[in-house]
Amino acid sequence: MNSNLKKLIRCLSDGKFHSGAKLGEALGITRSGVWKLTQQLSTLGIEVESVIGKGYCIPDGLSLLSLPKIKNHINKNYLKQIKKIKLFDQIDSTNNYLIELARKLSANKRNEIYVCLAEQQSAGKGRLGRKWVSPFGANLYLSMLWSFTKDISGLGLVVATTITDTLELIGIKNIGLKWPNDVLWQKRKLAGVLIEVSSEAYGIGNAIIGIGLNVAMPVRAGASIDQPWVDLRAITDELQDRNRLAGLLINNLAQNLSLFRQKGLKAFMQKWRRLDVCMNQPVCVITPNNKVCGVAKGIDEHGRLRLENKAGKITTFSSGEISLRI
Ligand code: BTN
């Protein structure tokens, strides 16, 4: 991102009006140069208001990410396990960055955790080949590279319960989880998880755990989302501190991944059951070549969905998408 655009975003992040002349002075460019730059903001998904006589403003402002502020919320013991936290203004996808990094790392670095965050993703990826709408400075786009040597079935459920822990810490209530790993609030999607796994030699695998959490989705960007969604601003009526959220999320992930490594999925089952919005509901499970309907009966010890048919027979699913039947 060019440095003037960065400066402009910083100036406008306070949510106040700034005149074109003052911005031009601060950036060392003309007023028409400022106008041109503001046009680029909308391509990043940033909504800018411009009022004659007042200038430009980003309504509500932006809480920009800062690594020192994020690290303030991570316990020292977990910080030690994290080899690097990388923060980008723009990237195609934070998952892609870590997939590439994992390819380059040597096997003896595998025990370390790497984190990648971005203010904006130009090609954010959702589950099942969907795109993840990722406008600048609005939400959290966070990925973690974590290595494993044992069975990791149920990892997505562990991550979804970790997001819930974090949201509960900041006072959000009534969160629900929808198998395999959607975080919902009043049946609308608040956060999603995309895990991409690659296997290596010597029985080591890499999991790239990608989390998208809607914090304050701009209206225009939100209009392009093809499923019911919600953000933290709508739930709390406040602009949340994204640095605190990111720090707490990294901290809780490091903590829960280590618990998962030691104890497996059973350490998270109770929490999942408490939050499972599909339990005993009529649902259909959609897989790439099939759609099977029945009543959801929770998850098994591998994190597979249990679906009961009319005859009372249980079938389990390790992947797919649930649609709730009305
Ligand atoms: C879903 O479809 O529910 C999963 C969404 C996952 C989005 C996150 S944002 C950070 C990471 N980078 C990506 O490209 N995707 C994940």
mmCIF file with all atom_site columns, N, CA and C in Angstrom, residues 17 32 35 42 54 70 100-101 109-110 128 135 153 167-168 195 209 215 218 246 260 270 272 284 286 296 309 324:
data_model
loop_
_atom_site.group_PDB
_atom_site.id
_atom_site.type_symbol
_atom_site.label_atom_id
_atom_site.label_alt_id
_atom_site.label_comp_id
_atom_site.label_asym_id
_atom_site.label_entity_id
_atom_site.label_seq_id
_atom_site.pdbx_PDB_ins_code
_atom_site.Cartn_x
_atom_site.Cartn_y
_atom_site.Cartn_z
_atom_site.occupancy
_atom_site.B_iso_or_equiv
_atom_site.pdbx_formal_charge
_atom_site.auth_seq_id
_atom_site.auth_comp_id
_atom_site.auth_asym_id
_atom_site.auth_atom_id
_atom_site.pdbx_PDB_model_num
ATOM 1  N N  . PHE A 1 17  ? -14.145 14.929  10.792 1.00 0.00 ? 17  PHE A N  1
ATOM 2  C CA . PHE A 1 17  ? -13.982 15.539  9.466  1.00 0.00 ? 17  PHE A CA 1
ATOM 3  C C  . PHE A 1 17  ? -12.615 16.220  9.366  1.00 0.00 ? 17  PHE A C  1
ATOM 4  N N  . SER A 1 32  ? -6.655  18.135  -5.005 1.00 0.00 ? 32  SER A N  1
ATOM 5  C CA . SER A 1 32  ? -7.208  17.154  -5.959 1.00 0.00 ? 32  SER A CA 1
ATOM 6  C C  . SER A 1 32  ? -6.496  15.801  -5.791 1.00 0.00 ? 32  SER A C  1
ATOM 7  N N  . TRP A 1 35  ? -8.358  14.157  -3.107 1.00 0.00 ? 35  TRP A N  1
ATOM 8  C CA . TRP A 1 35  ? -9.629  13.605  -3.630 1.00 0.00 ? 35  TRP A CA 1
ATOM 9  C C  . TRP A 1 35  ? -9.372  12.265  -4.322 1.00 0.00 ? 35  TRP A C  1
ATOM 10 N N  . SER A 1 42  ? -12.418 3.595   -1.275 1.00 0.00 ? 42  SER A N  1
ATOM 11 C CA . SER A 1 42  ? -13.620 2.775   -1.470 1.00 0.00 ? 42  SER A CA 1
ATOM 12 C C  . SER A 1 42  ? -13.270 1.429   -2.109 1.00 0.00 ? 42  SER A C  1
ATOM 13 N N  . LYS A 1 54  ? -16.761 20.878  4.926  1.00 0.00 ? 54  LYS A N  1
ATOM 14 C CA . LYS A 1 54  ? -16.260 20.166  6.119  1.00 0.00 ? 54  LYS A CA 1
ATOM 15 C C  . LYS A 1 54  ? -15.077 19.260  5.761  1.00 0.00 ? 54  LYS A C  1
ATOM 16 N N  . ILE A 1 70  ? -1.598  -5.561  20.290 1.00 0.00 ? 70  ILE A N  1
ATOM 17 C CA . ILE A 1 70  ? -2.109  -6.947  20.251 1.00 0.00 ? 70  ILE A CA 1
ATOM 18 C C  . ILE A 1 70  ? -1.336  -7.793  21.274 1.00 0.00 ? 70  ILE A C  1
ATOM 19 N N  . GLU A 1 100 ? 2.174   -20.764 2.360  1.00 0.00 ? 100 GLU A N  1
ATOM 20 C CA . GLU A 1 100 ? 3.456   -20.541 1.677  1.00 0.00 ? 100 GLU A CA 1
ATOM 21 C C  . GLU A 1 100 ? 4.607   -20.614 2.677  1.00 0.00 ? 100 GLU A C  1
ATOM 22 N N  . LEU A 1 101 ? 4.426   -19.994 3.839  1.00 0.00 ? 101 LEU A N  1
ATOM 23 C CA . LEU A 1 101 ? 5.472   -19.995 4.871  1.00 0.00 ? 101 LEU A CA 1
ATOM 24 C C  . LEU A 1 101 ? 5.766   -21.434 5.322  1.00 0.00 ? 101 LEU A C  1
ATOM 25 N N  . LYS A 1 109 ? 11.506  -26.402 12.658 1.00 0.00 ? 109 LYS A N  1
ATOM 26 C CA . LYS A 1 109 ? 10.781  -25.204 13.122 1.00 0.00 ? 109 LYS A CA 1
ATOM 27 C C  . LYS A 1 109 ? 9.315   -25.516 13.357 1.00 0.00 ? 109 LYS A C  1
ATOM 28 N N  . ARG A 1 110 ? 8.966   -26.772 13.169 1.00 0.00 ? 110 ARG A N  1
ATOM 29 C CA . ARG A 1 110 ? 7.559   -27.130 13.137 1.00 0.00 ? 110 ARG A CA 1
ATOM 30 C C  . ARG A 1 110 ? 6.815   -26.979 14.452 1.00 0.00 ? 110 ARG A C  1
ATOM 31 N N  . LEU A 1 128 ? -15.884 -24.203 1.631  1.00 0.00 ? 128 LEU A N  1
ATOM 32 C CA . LEU A 1 128 ? -16.556 -24.705 0.438  1.00 0.00 ? 128 LEU A CA 1
ATOM 33 C C  . LEU A 1 128 ? -16.392 -23.777 -0.765 1.00 0.00 ? 128 LEU A C  1
ATOM 34 N N  . PRO A 1 135 ? -13.252 -6.244  3.978  1.00 0.00 ? 135 PRO A N  1
ATOM 35 C CA . PRO A 1 135 ? -12.895 -4.834  3.804  1.00 0.00 ? 135 PRO A CA 1
ATOM 36 C C  . PRO A 1 135 ? -11.860 -4.351  4.833  1.00 0.00 ? 135 PRO A C  1
ATOM 37 N N  . SER A 1 153 ? -8.858  -34.662 14.214 1.00 0.00 ? 153 SER A N  1
ATOM 38 C CA . SER A 1 153 ? -10.283 -34.511 13.884 1.00 0.00 ? 153 SER A CA 1
ATOM 39 C C  . SER A 1 153 ? -10.968 -33.788 15.048 1.00 0.00 ? 153 SER A C  1
ATOM 40 N N  . LEU A 1 167 ? -15.228 -14.253 22.831 1.00 0.00 ? 167 LEU A N  1
ATOM 41 C CA . LEU A 1 167 ? -16.360 -13.324 22.756 1.00 0.00 ? 167 LEU A CA 1
ATOM 42 C C  . LEU A 1 167 ? -17.045 -13.201 24.117 1.00 0.00 ? 167 LEU A C  1
ATOM 43 N N  . GLU A 1 168 ? -17.099 -14.318 24.848 1.00 0.00 ? 168 GLU A N  1
ATOM 44 C CA . GLU A 1 168 ? -17.716 -14.258 26.175 1.00 0.00 ? 168 GLU A CA 1
ATOM 45 C C  . GLU A 1 168 ? -16.885 -13.385 27.123 1.00 0.00 ? 168 GLU A C  1
ATOM 46 N N  . ILE A 1 195 ? -9.995  -24.226 8.002  1.00 0.00 ? 195 ILE A N  1
ATOM 47 C CA . ILE A 1 195 ? -8.741  -24.917 8.343  1.00 0.00 ? 195 ILE A CA 1
ATOM 48 C C  . ILE A 1 195 ? -8.211  -25.630 7.103  1.00 0.00 ? 195 ILE A C  1
ATOM 49 N N  . ILE A 1 209 ? -4.994  -22.415 10.467 1.00 0.00 ? 209 ILE A N  1
ATOM 50 C CA . ILE A 1 209 ? -6.307  -22.156 11.061 1.00 0.00 ? 209 ILE A CA 1
ATOM 51 C C  . ILE A 1 209 ? -6.680  -20.710 10.755 1.00 0.00 ? 209 ILE A C  1
ATOM 52 N N  . VAL A 1 215 ? -16.468 -7.544  12.911 1.00 0.00 ? 215 VAL A N  1
ATOM 53 C CA . VAL A 1 215 ? -16.429 -6.581  14.026 1.00 0.00 ? 215 VAL A CA 1
ATOM 54 C C  . VAL A 1 215 ? -17.310 -5.367  13.694 1.00 0.00 ? 215 VAL A C  1
ATOM 55 N N  . PRO A 1 218 ? -18.648 -2.587  7.054  1.00 0.00 ? 218 PRO A N  1
ATOM 56 C CA . PRO A 1 218 ? -19.278 -1.442  6.380  1.00 0.00 ? 218 PRO A CA 1
ATOM 57 C C  . PRO A 1 218 ? -20.505 -1.900  5.581  1.00 0.00 ? 218 PRO A C  1
ATOM 58 N N  . ALA A 1 246 ? -7.994  -9.343  18.973 1.00 0.00 ? 246 ALA A N  1
ATOM 59 C CA . ALA A 1 246 ? -6.996  -10.175 18.289 1.00 0.00 ? 246 ALA A CA 1
ATOM 60 C C  . ALA A 1 246 ? -6.055  -10.809 19.310 1.00 0.00 ? 246 ALA A C  1
ATOM 61 N N  . PHE A 1 260 ? -5.824  -29.226 23.587 1.00 0.00 ? 260 PHE A N  1
ATOM 62 C CA . PHE A 1 260 ? -6.285  -30.195 22.580 1.00 0.00 ? 260 PHE A CA 1
ATOM 63 C C  . PHE A 1 260 ? -5.183  -31.231 22.317 1.00 0.00 ? 260 PHE A C  1
ATOM 64 N N  . GLN A 1 270 ? -18.108 -30.690 26.306 1.00 0.00 ? 270 GLN A N  1
ATOM 65 C CA . GLN A 1 270 ? -19.168 -30.116 27.140 1.00 0.00 ? 270 GLN A CA 1
ATOM 66 C C  . GLN A 1 270 ? -19.545 -28.711 26.650 1.00 0.00 ? 270 GLN A C  1
ATOM 67 N N  . TRP A 1 272 ? -19.095 -27.542 23.637 1.00 0.00 ? 272 TRP A N  1
ATOM 68 C CA . TRP A 1 272 ? -19.785 -27.633 22.355 1.00 0.00 ? 272 TRP A CA 1
ATOM 69 C C  . TRP A 1 272 ? -21.264 -27.937 22.580 1.00 0.00 ? 272 TRP A C  1
ATOM 70 N N  . CYS A 1 284 ? -30.707 -30.573 7.285  1.00 0.00 ? 284 CYS A N  1
ATOM 71 C CA . CYS A 1 284 ? -30.201 -31.316 6.136  1.00 0.00 ? 284 CYS A CA 1
ATOM 72 C C  . CYS A 1 284 ? -28.690 -31.109 6.106  1.00 0.00 ? 284 CYS A C  1
ATOM 73 N N  . ILE A 1 286 ? -25.532 -31.032 3.754  1.00 0.00 ? 286 ILE A N  1
ATOM 74 C CA . ILE A 1 286 ? -25.219 -30.939 2.326  1.00 0.00 ? 286 ILE A CA 1
ATOM 75 C C  . ILE A 1 286 ? -23.740 -31.220 2.124  1.00 0.00 ? 286 ILE A C  1
ATOM 76 N N  . ALA A 1 296 ? -30.568 -33.640 13.973 1.00 0.00 ? 296 ALA A N  1
ATOM 77 C CA . ALA A 1 296 ? -29.184 -33.565 14.470 1.00 0.00 ? 296 ALA A CA 1
ATOM 78 C C  . ALA A 1 296 ? -29.134 -34.074 15.903 1.00 0.00 ? 296 ALA A C  1
ATOM 79 N N  . ASN A 1 309 ? -32.066 -40.696 11.246 1.00 0.00 ? 309 ASN A N  1
ATOM 80 C CA . ASN A 1 309 ? -33.130 -40.735 10.227 1.00 0.00 ? 309 ASN A CA 1
ATOM 81 C C  . ASN A 1 309 ? -34.457 -41.149 10.854 1.00 0.00 ? 309 ASN A C  1
ATOM 82 N N  . LEU A 1 324 ? -30.603 -25.622 8.409  1.00 0.00 ? 324 LEU A N  1
ATOM 83 C CA . LEU A 1 324 ? -31.669 -25.908 9.380  1.00 0.00 ? 324 LEU A CA 1
ATOM 84 C C  . LEU A 1 324 ? -32.987 -25.950 8.602  1.00 0.00 ? 324 LEU A C  1
#
